[in-house]
Structures are given as structure tokens and as C-alpha cells.
């Protein structure tokens, strides 16, 4: 089955200024590298639709969603937390980012695609049920999971988050929902700092600064792979953050492209066994432009093969 790359031009309209690492140029870096690699010619592209309020209400409190609609500035900016800012076009970008994830679920569940990557921003995994945080407005991967459970009645979804930061928002949204197995690897101690121990279906995997591919792979093998396999997911979702790359100075991991290739292939094997290869990956962090483009390219290639 084919692979689909979902995005929307509006995802580049959220622009909080030249000094901010979460910039529209991140999407250009991904597209440029996909074209340079030749991979662009063999993938299906789809343009996202906006998520509806009802779809967002599945993952977020109604009052929170409505507040973001109400506080969009006509000009200037609204500061939601220390590093999360709303500009006039931010809400529009966030609606397409979440909507891309809804579309990806629809295409996978209706057998229109086998795997999907959502090249979207703002990212989502720090956004909690009722709180914007860490560059994130809506939790895109949580919207995808909730949509898959709501519309297609799925009962077992694995979410793997290999961003260098803990997916606190995703944990918050699914902490009491055993239909979701959430696996998050992250540098610790590091932002967002006060991470709890998780529970039987929230598998938090803190790793020290300086963690390289060997340390990362060993931890994934020892702590995750058997548990994901035993969970027998009906769909595998990935919060794909590439800020653990050694060229990325946002944090202090030393991962390289082959590590992202490796984990993607391991997850693909589990997807092949339990869910006909179905995987949905959505962009989270990754701020070193060249490393981001290269890493996304190997990640997509590994999902396709
Ligand atoms: Zn991150």
C-alpha cells in the first residue's frame, strides 16, 4: 500500500519571529531534502483539511479549544506560556496541523494509504488537555489517536514519542485511558522537568544527557519493543521529534540518521505483525535544518520499505 505525505501551506504561516527555533523554514528543510533524495517522486502527497472543533474536543477540553479561537490576535501576539506564542495566523496553522493527522487516520483506516507522515507545525506533544505549552497549541498525535478510537472504534493504539523532550501533553491526555500505550523517550533532567513515573500503559524512558545511538537502542529494546508487541496495537502512531540529533543544539543527545532509521524499522516490523503495516508519524521537534531534513528522509524511507 502506498505512503502519503500530508501537509498544508498554512502550516508555514505560524511565524513567531526570526529568533524562534520553531520556524517555517523547518518544513522547507524537509521538502528540500525529500526532493534532493529522489524520494519525492515516489510518494503520494495530500493537502490537509482543517480539524473541526468537534474533533479537537475529543482530545482537549472544550473551554480550552474555544479559548484559543477567542484569543487569536488580529495583529501583534498573545503569549500563552513562556515559549508558546499565538500570532494572527497561528490558529489556522494549528488547525491544519491537527487536521492533517485526522486525514492521515482516515486514509489509513480506509485503506487509501499504508503509512503517513504529517509535515506540520506547530508541533503538538507538549499541549495538555487544557493547556498550551512548549511551542504546542493542539496535541496533534492525541487528536489522531482519539479520532481513530472515536470514528473507527479502535481499542489498542501505541504512540511512540522519540522527541528529545518528554511528551507531557500526550501523557496528560491518555493517563487514564488504557486503550493507548504511550512510550516516551527523553533527556532527563531537562524540559519539561517534572516528569512522573508513568503507569502500566505510560512507559516513560528518561535517558541522561549525552545518550548516543547505542544507549538509545539498548533502552528501546529492553524497555519498549516486547511491550509494544504484546499490546498488539491496531495502529502505531509516532510523535517524530528529531531534536535528539547530535547536530541539534536544542538538547544533548547524540543520535544520528541511522538511529531514526533503526527505530522506524523496529516499529514497522511490529506494525506488519499486528496492523497490516499501518503507521502514522507526525512531526514534533527538530531544529537543526540539515539534520532535520536528512532524518525525516530516512524515517520516511524506513516506513515505506
Ligand atoms: Zn522536542
PDB file of C-alpha atoms and ligand atoms in Angstrom:
ATOM      1  CA  UNK A   1       0.000   0.000   0.000  1.00  0.00           C
ATOM      2  CA  UNK A   2       1.200   3.492  -0.705  1.00  0.00           C
ATOM      3  CA  UNK A   3       2.777   6.070   1.530  1.00  0.00           C
ATOM      4  CA  UNK A   4       1.206   9.519   1.921  1.00  0.00           C
ATOM      5  CA  UNK A   5       2.917  12.792   2.868  1.00  0.00           C
ATOM      6  CA  UNK A   6       0.366  15.222   4.293  1.00  0.00           C
ATOM      7  CA  UNK A   7       0.913  18.940   4.818  1.00  0.00           C
ATOM      8  CA  UNK A   8      -0.650  22.317   4.092  1.00  0.00           C
ATOM      9  CA  UNK A   9       0.874  25.683   3.082  1.00  0.00           C
ATOM     10  CA  UNK A  10      -0.870  27.292   6.089  1.00  0.00           C
ATOM     11  CA  UNK A  11       1.446  25.381   8.442  1.00  0.00           C
ATOM     12  CA  UNK A  12       4.154  27.862   7.395  1.00  0.00           C
ATOM     13  CA  UNK A  13       2.023  30.872   8.364  1.00  0.00           C
ATOM     14  CA  UNK A  14       2.630  30.470  12.101  1.00  0.00           C
ATOM     15  CA  UNK A  15       5.743  32.619  12.414  1.00  0.00           C
ATOM     16  CA  UNK A  16       6.866  33.943  15.770  1.00  0.00           C
ATOM     17  CA  UNK A  17       9.962  35.714  14.507  1.00  0.00           C
ATOM     18  CA  UNK A  18      13.494  35.119  13.300  1.00  0.00           C
ATOM     19  CA  UNK A  19      14.842  34.346  16.761  1.00  0.00           C
ATOM     20  CA  UNK A  20      12.474  31.432  17.375  1.00  0.00           C
ATOM     21  CA  UNK A  21      13.808  27.927  16.614  1.00  0.00           C
ATOM     22  CA  UNK A  22      10.347  26.565  15.702  1.00  0.00           C
ATOM     23  CA  UNK A  23      10.338  28.297  12.324  1.00  0.00           C
ATOM     24  CA  UNK A  24       8.541  27.851   8.979  1.00  0.00           C
ATOM     25  CA  UNK A  25      11.928  27.025   7.405  1.00  0.00           C
ATOM     26  CA  UNK A  26      11.764  23.623   9.111  1.00  0.00           C
ATOM     27  CA  UNK A  27       9.192  22.486   6.554  1.00  0.00           C
ATOM     28  CA  UNK A  28      11.348  23.810   3.694  1.00  0.00           C
ATOM     29  CA  UNK A  29      14.305  21.796   5.018  1.00  0.00           C
ATOM     30  CA  UNK A  30      12.207  18.627   4.914  1.00  0.00           C
ATOM     31  CA  UNK A  31      10.824  19.288   1.444  1.00  0.00           C
ATOM     32  CA  UNK A  32      14.224  20.263   0.021  1.00  0.00           C
ATOM     33  CA  UNK A  33      15.842  17.086   1.283  1.00  0.00           C
ATOM     34  CA  UNK A  34      12.994  14.867   0.080  1.00  0.00           C
ATOM     35  CA  UNK A  35      13.376  16.319  -3.404  1.00  0.00           C
ATOM     36  CA  UNK A  36      17.184  16.055  -3.346  1.00  0.00           C
ATOM     37  CA  UNK A  37      16.959  12.410  -2.237  1.00  0.00           C
ATOM     38  CA  UNK A  38      14.700  11.490  -5.154  1.00  0.00           C
ATOM     39  CA  UNK A  39      12.169  10.106  -2.678  1.00  0.00           C
ATOM     40  CA  UNK A  40       9.724  12.871  -3.522  1.00  0.00           C
ATOM     41  CA  UNK A  41       8.899  11.204  -6.847  1.00  0.00           C
ATOM     42  CA  UNK A  42       7.635   8.006  -5.260  1.00  0.00           C
ATOM     43  CA  UNK A  43       5.363   9.415  -2.568  1.00  0.00           C
ATOM     44  CA  UNK A  44       1.750  10.461  -2.716  1.00  0.00           C
ATOM     45  CA  UNK A  45       1.134  13.998  -1.444  1.00  0.00           C
ATOM     46  CA  UNK A  46      -2.102  15.182   0.130  1.00  0.00           C
ATOM     47  CA  UNK A  47      -3.201  18.607   1.318  1.00  0.00           C
ATOM     48  CA  UNK A  48      -4.671  18.629   4.815  1.00  0.00           C
ATOM     49  CA  UNK A  49      -8.122  19.938   5.739  1.00  0.00           C
ATOM     50  CA  UNK A  50      -8.687  21.903   8.947  1.00  0.00           C
ATOM     51  CA  UNK A  51      -9.593  19.949  12.059  1.00  0.00           C
ATOM     52  CA  UNK A  52     -13.090  20.753  13.283  1.00  0.00           C
ATOM     53  CA  UNK A  53     -13.819  21.941  16.815  1.00  0.00           C
ATOM     54  CA  UNK A  54     -15.622  18.670  17.487  1.00  0.00           C
ATOM     55  CA  UNK A  55     -12.504  16.700  16.535  1.00  0.00           C
ATOM     56  CA  UNK A  56     -10.386  18.879  18.834  1.00  0.00           C
ATOM     57  CA  UNK A  57     -12.875  18.441  21.704  1.00  0.00           C
ATOM     58  CA  UNK A  58     -12.072  14.702  21.660  1.00  0.00           C
ATOM     59  CA  UNK A  59      -8.533  15.399  22.952  1.00  0.00           C
ATOM     60  CA  UNK A  60      -8.919  18.804  24.615  1.00  0.00           C
ATOM     61  CA  UNK A  61     -11.306  20.491  26.999  1.00  0.00           C
ATOM     62  CA  UNK A  62     -13.979  22.436  25.146  1.00  0.00           C
ATOM     63  CA  UNK A  63     -13.206  25.571  27.144  1.00  0.00           C
ATOM     64  CA  UNK A  64      -9.520  25.386  26.149  1.00  0.00           C
ATOM     65  CA  UNK A  65     -10.272  24.954  22.430  1.00  0.00           C
ATOM     66  CA  UNK A  66     -12.818  27.768  22.491  1.00  0.00           C
ATOM     67  CA  UNK A  67     -10.340  29.999  24.347  1.00  0.00           C
ATOM     68  CA  UNK A  68      -7.729  29.582  21.582  1.00  0.00           C
ATOM     69  CA  UNK A  69     -10.337  30.526  18.965  1.00  0.00           C
ATOM     70  CA  UNK A  70     -11.333  33.560  21.035  1.00  0.00           C
ATOM     71  CA  UNK A  71      -7.847  34.860  21.839  1.00  0.00           C
ATOM     72  CA  UNK A  72      -6.370  34.845  18.322  1.00  0.00           C
ATOM     73  CA  UNK A  73      -4.948  38.349  17.876  1.00  0.00           C
ATOM     74  CA  UNK A  74      -5.860  40.459  14.829  1.00  0.00           C
ATOM     75  CA  UNK A  75      -2.332  41.849  14.992  1.00  0.00           C
ATOM     76  CA  UNK A  76       0.629  41.516  17.316  1.00  0.00           C
ATOM     77  CA  UNK A  77       0.833  38.472  19.532  1.00  0.00           C
ATOM     78  CA  UNK A  78      -0.655  36.699  22.541  1.00  0.00           C
ATOM     79  CA  UNK A  79       1.748  34.897  24.894  1.00  0.00           C
ATOM     80  CA  UNK A  80       0.248  31.577  26.085  1.00  0.00           C
ATOM     81  CA  UNK A  81       3.263  30.492  28.131  1.00  0.00           C
ATOM     82  CA  UNK A  82       6.965  31.442  28.271  1.00  0.00           C
ATOM     83  CA  UNK A  83       7.737  29.946  24.864  1.00  0.00           C
ATOM     84  CA  UNK A  84       4.329  29.480  23.232  1.00  0.00           C
ATOM     85  CA  UNK A  85       3.036  32.412  21.239  1.00  0.00           C
ATOM     86  CA  UNK A  86      -0.082  32.993  19.153  1.00  0.00           C
ATOM     87  CA  UNK A  87       0.212  35.234  16.129  1.00  0.00           C
ATOM     88  CA  UNK A  88      -2.680  36.186  13.798  1.00  0.00           C
ATOM     89  CA  UNK A  89      -2.213  33.053  11.618  1.00  0.00           C
ATOM     90  CA  UNK A  90      -1.173  30.595  14.366  1.00  0.00           C
ATOM     91  CA  UNK A  91      -4.632  29.151  14.957  1.00  0.00           C
ATOM     92  CA  UNK A  92      -5.057  28.500  11.235  1.00  0.00           C
ATOM     93  CA  UNK A  93      -1.705  26.656  11.102  1.00  0.00           C
ATOM     94  CA  UNK A  94      -2.604  24.623  14.199  1.00  0.00           C
ATOM     95  CA  UNK A  95      -5.990  23.651  12.743  1.00  0.00           C
ATOM     96  CA  UNK A  96      -4.320  22.324   9.603  1.00  0.00           C
ATOM     97  CA  UNK A  97      -1.660  20.532  11.690  1.00  0.00           C
ATOM     98  CA  UNK A  98      -4.318  18.692  13.689  1.00  0.00           C
ATOM     99  CA  UNK A  99      -6.434  18.231  10.551  1.00  0.00           C
ATOM    100  CA  UNK A 100      -3.524  16.557   8.729  1.00  0.00           C
ATOM    101  CA  UNK A 101      -3.485  13.956  11.487  1.00  0.00           C
ATOM    102  CA  UNK A 102      -7.232  13.375  11.169  1.00  0.00           C
ATOM    103  CA  UNK A 103      -6.829  12.961   7.410  1.00  0.00           C
ATOM    104  CA  UNK A 104      -3.942  10.520   7.922  1.00  0.00           C
ATOM    105  CA  UNK A 105      -6.094   8.346  10.200  1.00  0.00           C
ATOM    106  CA  UNK A 106      -8.904   8.391   7.642  1.00  0.00           C
ATOM    107  CA  UNK A 107      -6.574   7.387   4.790  1.00  0.00           C
ATOM    108  CA  UNK A 108      -5.028   4.549   6.794  1.00  0.00           C
ATOM    109  CA  UNK A 109      -8.304   3.210   8.124  1.00  0.00           C
ATOM    110  CA  UNK A 110      -9.974   3.407   4.703  1.00  0.00           C
ATOM    111  CA  UNK A 111      -7.001   1.598   3.098  1.00  0.00           C
ATOM    112  CA  UNK A 112      -6.123   4.608   0.937  1.00  0.00           C
ATOM    113  CA  UNK A 113      -2.560   4.550   2.318  1.00  0.00           C
ATOM    114  CA  UNK A 114      -0.385   2.192   4.312  1.00  0.00           C
ATOM    115  CA  UNK A 115       1.781   4.748   6.103  1.00  0.00           C
ATOM    116  CA  UNK A 116       1.540   8.502   6.554  1.00  0.00           C
ATOM    117  CA  UNK A 117       3.850  11.334   7.588  1.00  0.00           C
ATOM    118  CA  UNK A 118       2.367  14.680   8.607  1.00  0.00           C
ATOM    119  CA  UNK A 119       4.830  17.501   7.903  1.00  0.00           C
ATOM    120  CA  UNK A 120       3.101  20.040  10.102  1.00  0.00           C
ATOM    121  CA  UNK A 121       3.676  22.780  12.637  1.00  0.00           C
ATOM    122  CA  UNK A 122       3.138  23.989  15.270  1.00  0.00           C
ATOM    123  CA  UNK A 123       4.082  20.686  16.937  1.00  0.00           C
ATOM    124  CA  UNK A 124       1.765  19.093  19.476  1.00  0.00           C
ATOM    125  CA  UNK A 125       3.144  16.756  22.129  1.00  0.00           C
ATOM    126  CA  UNK A 126       3.568  19.316  24.930  1.00  0.00           C
ATOM    127  CA  UNK A 127      -0.040  20.544  24.649  1.00  0.00           C
ATOM    128  CA  UNK A 128      -2.076  19.135  27.525  1.00  0.00           C
ATOM    129  CA  UNK A 129      -5.829  18.633  27.715  1.00  0.00           C
ATOM    130  CA  UNK A 130      -6.385  22.232  28.822  1.00  0.00           C
ATOM    131  CA  UNK A 131      -3.008  23.940  28.394  1.00  0.00           C
ATOM    132  CA  UNK A 132      -0.760  25.228  25.577  1.00  0.00           C
ATOM    133  CA  UNK A 133       2.912  24.596  26.262  1.00  0.00           C
ATOM    134  CA  UNK A 134       6.345  24.271  24.672  1.00  0.00           C
ATOM    135  CA  UNK A 135       5.513  25.698  21.191  1.00  0.00           C
ATOM    136  CA  UNK A 136       2.378  23.464  21.043  1.00  0.00           C
ATOM    137  CA  UNK A 137      -1.290  24.542  20.731  1.00  0.00           C
ATOM    138  CA  UNK A 138      -3.216  21.372  19.874  1.00  0.00           C
ATOM    139  CA  UNK A 139      -1.843  17.899  20.578  1.00  0.00           C
ATOM    140  CA  UNK A 140      -1.819  16.587  17.014  1.00  0.00           C
ATOM    141  CA  UNK A 141      -0.963  12.959  17.805  1.00  0.00           C
ATOM    142  CA  UNK A 142      -3.599  12.840  20.566  1.00  0.00           C
ATOM    143  CA  UNK A 143      -6.199  14.169  18.136  1.00  0.00           C
ATOM    144  CA  UNK A 144      -5.197  11.374  15.721  1.00  0.00           C
ATOM    145  CA  UNK A 145      -5.492   8.692  18.412  1.00  0.00           C
ATOM    146  CA  UNK A 146      -8.828   9.983  19.649  1.00  0.00           C
ATOM    147  CA  UNK A 147     -10.172  10.219  16.105  1.00  0.00           C
ATOM    148  CA  UNK A 148      -9.134   6.609  15.417  1.00  0.00           C
ATOM    149  CA  UNK A 149     -10.888   5.445  18.600  1.00  0.00           C
ATOM    150  CA  UNK A 150     -13.986   7.608  18.050  1.00  0.00           C
ATOM    151  CA  UNK A 151     -14.589   7.111  14.326  1.00  0.00           C
ATOM    152  CA  UNK A 152     -13.112   3.647  13.767  1.00  0.00           C
ATOM    153  CA  UNK A 153     -13.665   2.191  17.243  1.00  0.00           C
ATOM    154  CA  UNK A 154     -10.037   1.133  17.703  1.00  0.00           C
ATOM    155  CA  UNK A 155      -9.282  -0.237  21.156  1.00  0.00           C
ATOM    156  CA  UNK A 156      -5.469  -0.509  21.147  1.00  0.00           C
ATOM    157  CA  UNK A 157      -3.235   2.269  19.829  1.00  0.00           C
ATOM    158  CA  UNK A 158       0.509   2.527  20.502  1.00  0.00           C
ATOM    159  CA  UNK A 159       2.020   6.027  20.486  1.00  0.00           C
ATOM    160  CA  UNK A 160       5.821   6.149  20.356  1.00  0.00           C
ATOM    161  CA  UNK A 161       7.398   9.550  21.049  1.00  0.00           C
ATOM    162  CA  UNK A 162      11.154   9.709  20.360  1.00  0.00           C
ATOM    163  CA  UNK A 163      11.444  13.506  20.546  1.00  0.00           C
ATOM    164  CA  UNK A 164      14.254  14.534  22.932  1.00  0.00           C
ATOM    165  CA  UNK A 165      11.620  16.106  25.211  1.00  0.00           C
ATOM    166  CA  UNK A 166       9.031  14.195  27.211  1.00  0.00           C
ATOM    167  CA  UNK A 167       5.580  14.103  25.612  1.00  0.00           C
ATOM    168  CA  UNK A 168       3.913  15.524  28.726  1.00  0.00           C
ATOM    169  CA  UNK A 169       0.807  16.601  26.841  1.00  0.00           C
ATOM    170  CA  UNK A 170       0.189  13.159  25.392  1.00  0.00           C
ATOM    171  CA  UNK A 171       0.733  11.583  28.818  1.00  0.00           C
ATOM    172  CA  UNK A 172      -1.718  14.051  30.357  1.00  0.00           C
ATOM    173  CA  UNK A 173      -4.415  13.280  27.777  1.00  0.00           C
ATOM    174  CA  UNK A 174      -4.112   9.474  27.970  1.00  0.00           C
ATOM    175  CA  UNK A 175      -3.026   8.928  31.583  1.00  0.00           C
ATOM    176  CA  UNK A 176      -6.322   7.218  32.479  1.00  0.00           C
ATOM    177  CA  UNK A 177      -7.046   5.735  29.036  1.00  0.00           C
ATOM    178  CA  UNK A 178      -5.799   2.150  28.770  1.00  0.00           C
ATOM    179  CA  UNK A 179      -6.685   1.967  25.092  1.00  0.00           C
ATOM    180  CA  UNK A 180      -3.423   3.852  24.475  1.00  0.00           C
ATOM    181  CA  UNK A 181       0.079   2.528  25.175  1.00  0.00           C
ATOM    182  CA  UNK A 182       2.253   5.652  25.325  1.00  0.00           C
ATOM    183  CA  UNK A 183       6.046   5.273  25.088  1.00  0.00           C
ATOM    184  CA  UNK A 184       8.117   8.439  25.501  1.00  0.00           C
ATOM    185  CA  UNK A 185      11.937   8.637  25.462  1.00  0.00           C
ATOM    186  CA  UNK A 186      13.546  11.894  26.553  1.00  0.00           C
ATOM    187  CA  UNK A 187      16.582  13.586  28.009  1.00  0.00           C
ATOM    188  CA  UNK A 188      16.318  13.903  31.779  1.00  0.00           C
ATOM    189  CA  UNK A 189      16.645  16.078  33.717  1.00  0.00           C
ATOM    190  CA  UNK A 190      15.520  18.508  31.033  1.00  0.00           C
ATOM    191  CA  UNK A 191      12.437  20.432  29.855  1.00  0.00           C
ATOM    192  CA  UNK A 192       9.582  19.833  30.807  1.00  0.00           C
ATOM    193  CA  UNK A 193      11.330  18.626  34.026  1.00  0.00           C
ATOM    194  CA  UNK A 194       8.656  17.380  36.434  1.00  0.00           C
ATOM    195  CA  UNK A 195       8.030  14.033  34.764  1.00  0.00           C
ATOM    196  CA  UNK A 196       6.261  11.373  36.819  1.00  0.00           C
ATOM    197  CA  UNK A 197       6.872   7.623  36.761  1.00  0.00           C
ATOM    198  CA  UNK A 198       4.024   6.940  34.329  1.00  0.00           C
ATOM    199  CA  UNK A 199       1.915   3.811  34.866  1.00  0.00           C
ATOM    200  CA  UNK A 200       1.320   0.387  33.291  1.00  0.00           C
ATOM    201  CA  UNK A 201       0.402   1.922  29.912  1.00  0.00           C
ATOM    202  CA  UNK A 202       2.510   5.113  30.100  1.00  0.00           C
ATOM    203  CA  UNK A 203       6.110   3.953  29.565  1.00  0.00           C
ATOM    204  CA  UNK A 204       8.387   6.892  30.353  1.00  0.00           C
ATOM    205  CA  UNK A 205      12.024   6.348  29.402  1.00  0.00           C
ATOM    206  CA  UNK A 206      14.334   9.052  30.801  1.00  0.00           C
ATOM    207  CA  UNK A 207      17.877   8.949  29.406  1.00  0.00           C
ATOM    208  CA  UNK A 208      20.890  11.019  30.500  1.00  0.00           C
ATOM    209  CA  UNK A 209      22.421  13.929  28.567  1.00  0.00           C
ATOM    210  CA  UNK A 210      24.954  12.590  26.064  1.00  0.00           C
ATOM    211  CA  UNK A 211      22.897   9.486  25.203  1.00  0.00           C
ATOM    212  CA  UNK A 212      24.070   8.112  21.859  1.00  0.00           C
ATOM    213  CA  UNK A 213      22.581   5.599  19.451  1.00  0.00           C
ATOM    214  CA  UNK A 214      23.871   2.581  21.380  1.00  0.00           C
ATOM    215  CA  UNK A 215      22.330   3.769  24.652  1.00  0.00           C
ATOM    216  CA  UNK A 216      19.080   4.719  22.960  1.00  0.00           C
ATOM    217  CA  UNK A 217      18.724   1.399  21.124  1.00  0.00           C
ATOM    218  CA  UNK A 218      19.555  -0.655  24.207  1.00  0.00           C
ATOM    219  CA  UNK A 219      16.868   1.169  26.206  1.00  0.00           C
ATOM    220  CA  UNK A 220      14.271   0.806  23.445  1.00  0.00           C
ATOM    221  CA  UNK A 221      14.992  -2.929  23.162  1.00  0.00           C
ATOM    222  CA  UNK A 222      14.946  -3.503  26.930  1.00  0.00           C
ATOM    223  CA  UNK A 223      12.008  -1.276  27.871  1.00  0.00           C
ATOM    224  CA  UNK A 224       9.666  -0.991  24.899  1.00  0.00           C
ATOM    225  CA  UNK A 225       9.722  -3.408  22.000  1.00  0.00           C
ATOM    226  CA  UNK A 226       8.363  -6.519  23.755  1.00  0.00           C
ATOM    227  CA  UNK A 227       5.684  -4.458  25.489  1.00  0.00           C
ATOM    228  CA  UNK A 228       4.507  -2.843  22.256  1.00  0.00           C
ATOM    229  CA  UNK A 229       4.448  -6.258  20.582  1.00  0.00           C
ATOM    230  CA  UNK A 230       2.483  -7.792  23.487  1.00  0.00           C
ATOM    231  CA  UNK A 231      -0.001  -4.897  23.357  1.00  0.00           C
ATOM    232  CA  UNK A 232      -0.792  -5.936  19.744  1.00  0.00           C
ATOM    233  CA  UNK A 233      -1.627  -2.400  18.561  1.00  0.00           C
ATOM    234  CA  UNK A 234      -4.267  -1.901  15.879  1.00  0.00           C
ATOM    235  CA  UNK A 235      -2.414   1.252  14.812  1.00  0.00           C
ATOM    236  CA  UNK A 236       1.049   2.669  15.558  1.00  0.00           C
ATOM    237  CA  UNK A 237       1.383   6.438  15.897  1.00  0.00           C
ATOM    238  CA  UNK A 238       4.731   8.215  16.136  1.00  0.00           C
ATOM    239  CA  UNK A 239       5.495  11.607  17.654  1.00  0.00           C
ATOM    240  CA  UNK A 240       8.567  12.096  15.499  1.00  0.00           C
ATOM    241  CA  UNK A 241      10.879  14.672  17.023  1.00  0.00           C
ATOM    242  CA  UNK A 242      14.399  14.886  15.638  1.00  0.00           C
ATOM    243  CA  UNK A 243      15.869  17.266  18.233  1.00  0.00           C
ATOM    244  CA  UNK A 244      17.852  14.382  19.743  1.00  0.00           C
ATOM    245  CA  UNK A 245      20.164  14.535  16.694  1.00  0.00           C
ATOM    246  CA  UNK A 246      23.750  15.300  17.650  1.00  0.00           C
ATOM    247  CA  UNK A 247      23.785  18.348  15.340  1.00  0.00           C
ATOM    248  CA  UNK A 248      20.738  19.805  17.143  1.00  0.00           C
ATOM    249  CA  UNK A 249      21.783  22.158  19.933  1.00  0.00           C
ATOM    250  CA  UNK A 250      18.286  22.271  21.453  1.00  0.00           C
ATOM    251  CA  UNK A 251      19.308  19.341  23.689  1.00  0.00           C
ATOM    252  CA  UNK A 252      22.184  16.958  24.416  1.00  0.00           C
ATOM    253  CA  UNK A 253      21.561  13.574  22.783  1.00  0.00           C
ATOM    254  CA  UNK A 254      23.921  12.230  20.134  1.00  0.00           C
ATOM    255  CA  UNK A 255      21.534  10.373  17.804  1.00  0.00           C
ATOM    256  CA  UNK A 256      22.132  10.225  14.051  1.00  0.00           C
ATOM    257  CA  UNK A 257      20.059   9.324  10.987  1.00  0.00           C
ATOM    258  CA  UNK A 258      20.783   5.597  11.314  1.00  0.00           C
ATOM    259  CA  UNK A 259      19.209   5.615  14.784  1.00  0.00           C
ATOM    260  CA  UNK A 260      15.965   7.109  13.434  1.00  0.00           C
ATOM    261  CA  UNK A 261      16.108   4.584  10.600  1.00  0.00           C
ATOM    262  CA  UNK A 262      16.580   1.770  13.149  1.00  0.00           C
ATOM    263  CA  UNK A 263      13.671   2.637  15.450  1.00  0.00           C
ATOM    264  CA  UNK A 264      11.366   3.214  12.491  1.00  0.00           C
ATOM    265  CA  UNK A 265      12.184  -0.243  11.099  1.00  0.00           C
ATOM    266  CA  UNK A 266      11.664  -1.874  14.502  1.00  0.00           C
ATOM    267  CA  UNK A 267       8.230  -0.243  14.766  1.00  0.00           C
ATOM    268  CA  UNK A 268       7.415  -1.159  11.177  1.00  0.00           C
ATOM    269  CA  UNK A 269       8.076  -4.827  11.986  1.00  0.00           C
ATOM    270  CA  UNK A 270       5.577  -4.654  14.846  1.00  0.00           C
ATOM    271  CA  UNK A 271       3.104  -2.823  12.606  1.00  0.00           C
ATOM    272  CA  UNK A 272       3.490  -5.516   9.941  1.00  0.00           C
ATOM    273  CA  UNK A 273       2.758  -8.194  12.533  1.00  0.00           C
ATOM    274  CA  UNK A 274      -0.288  -6.594  14.164  1.00  0.00           C
ATOM    275  CA  UNK A 275      -1.800  -3.892  11.961  1.00  0.00           C
ATOM    276  CA  UNK A 276      -1.038  -4.589   8.323  1.00  0.00           C
ATOM    277  CA  UNK A 277       1.938  -2.173   8.453  1.00  0.00           C
ATOM    278  CA  UNK A 278      -0.225   0.818   9.329  1.00  0.00           C
ATOM    279  CA  UNK A 279       1.775   3.696  10.814  1.00  0.00           C
ATOM    280  CA  UNK A 280       1.134   7.404  11.190  1.00  0.00           C
ATOM    281  CA  UNK A 281       4.047   9.665  12.052  1.00  0.00           C
ATOM    282  CA  UNK A 282       3.730  13.360  12.811  1.00  0.00           C
ATOM    283  CA  UNK A 283       6.468  15.975  13.114  1.00  0.00           C
ATOM    284  CA  UNK A 284       7.299  17.252  16.586  1.00  0.00           C
ATOM    285  CA  UNK A 285      10.729  18.862  17.254  1.00  0.00           C
ATOM    286  CA  UNK A 286      13.924  19.089  15.198  1.00  0.00           C
ATOM    287  CA  UNK A 287      15.642  22.451  14.841  1.00  0.00           C
ATOM    288  CA  UNK A 288      18.971  21.826  13.065  1.00  0.00           C
ATOM    289  CA  UNK A 289      17.806  22.275   9.492  1.00  0.00           C
ATOM    290  CA  UNK A 290      20.123  19.934   7.603  1.00  0.00           C
ATOM    291  CA  UNK A 291      19.890  17.186  10.234  1.00  0.00           C
ATOM    292  CA  UNK A 292      16.098  17.547  10.282  1.00  0.00           C
ATOM    293  CA  UNK A 293      15.789  17.148   6.515  1.00  0.00           C
ATOM    294  CA  UNK A 294      18.110  14.127   6.451  1.00  0.00           C
ATOM    295  CA  UNK A 295      16.468  12.466   9.452  1.00  0.00           C
ATOM    296  CA  UNK A 296      12.904  12.856   8.157  1.00  0.00           C
ATOM    297  CA  UNK A 297      14.004  11.440   4.801  1.00  0.00           C
ATOM    298  CA  UNK A 298      15.443   8.236   6.316  1.00  0.00           C
ATOM    299  CA  UNK A 299      12.415   7.967   8.618  1.00  0.00           C
ATOM    300  CA  UNK A 300      10.015   8.114   5.659  1.00  0.00           C
ATOM    301  CA  UNK A 301      12.135   5.704   3.633  1.00  0.00           C
ATOM    302  CA  UNK A 302      12.110   3.199   6.507  1.00  0.00           C
ATOM    303  CA  UNK A 303       8.324   3.464   6.824  1.00  0.00           C
ATOM    304  CA  UNK A 304       7.900   2.858   3.077  1.00  0.00           C
ATOM    305  CA  UNK A 305      10.174  -0.178   2.768  1.00  0.00           C
TER     306      UNK A 305
HETATM  307 ZN1  LIG B   1      11.438  18.360  21.391  1.00  0.00          ZN
END
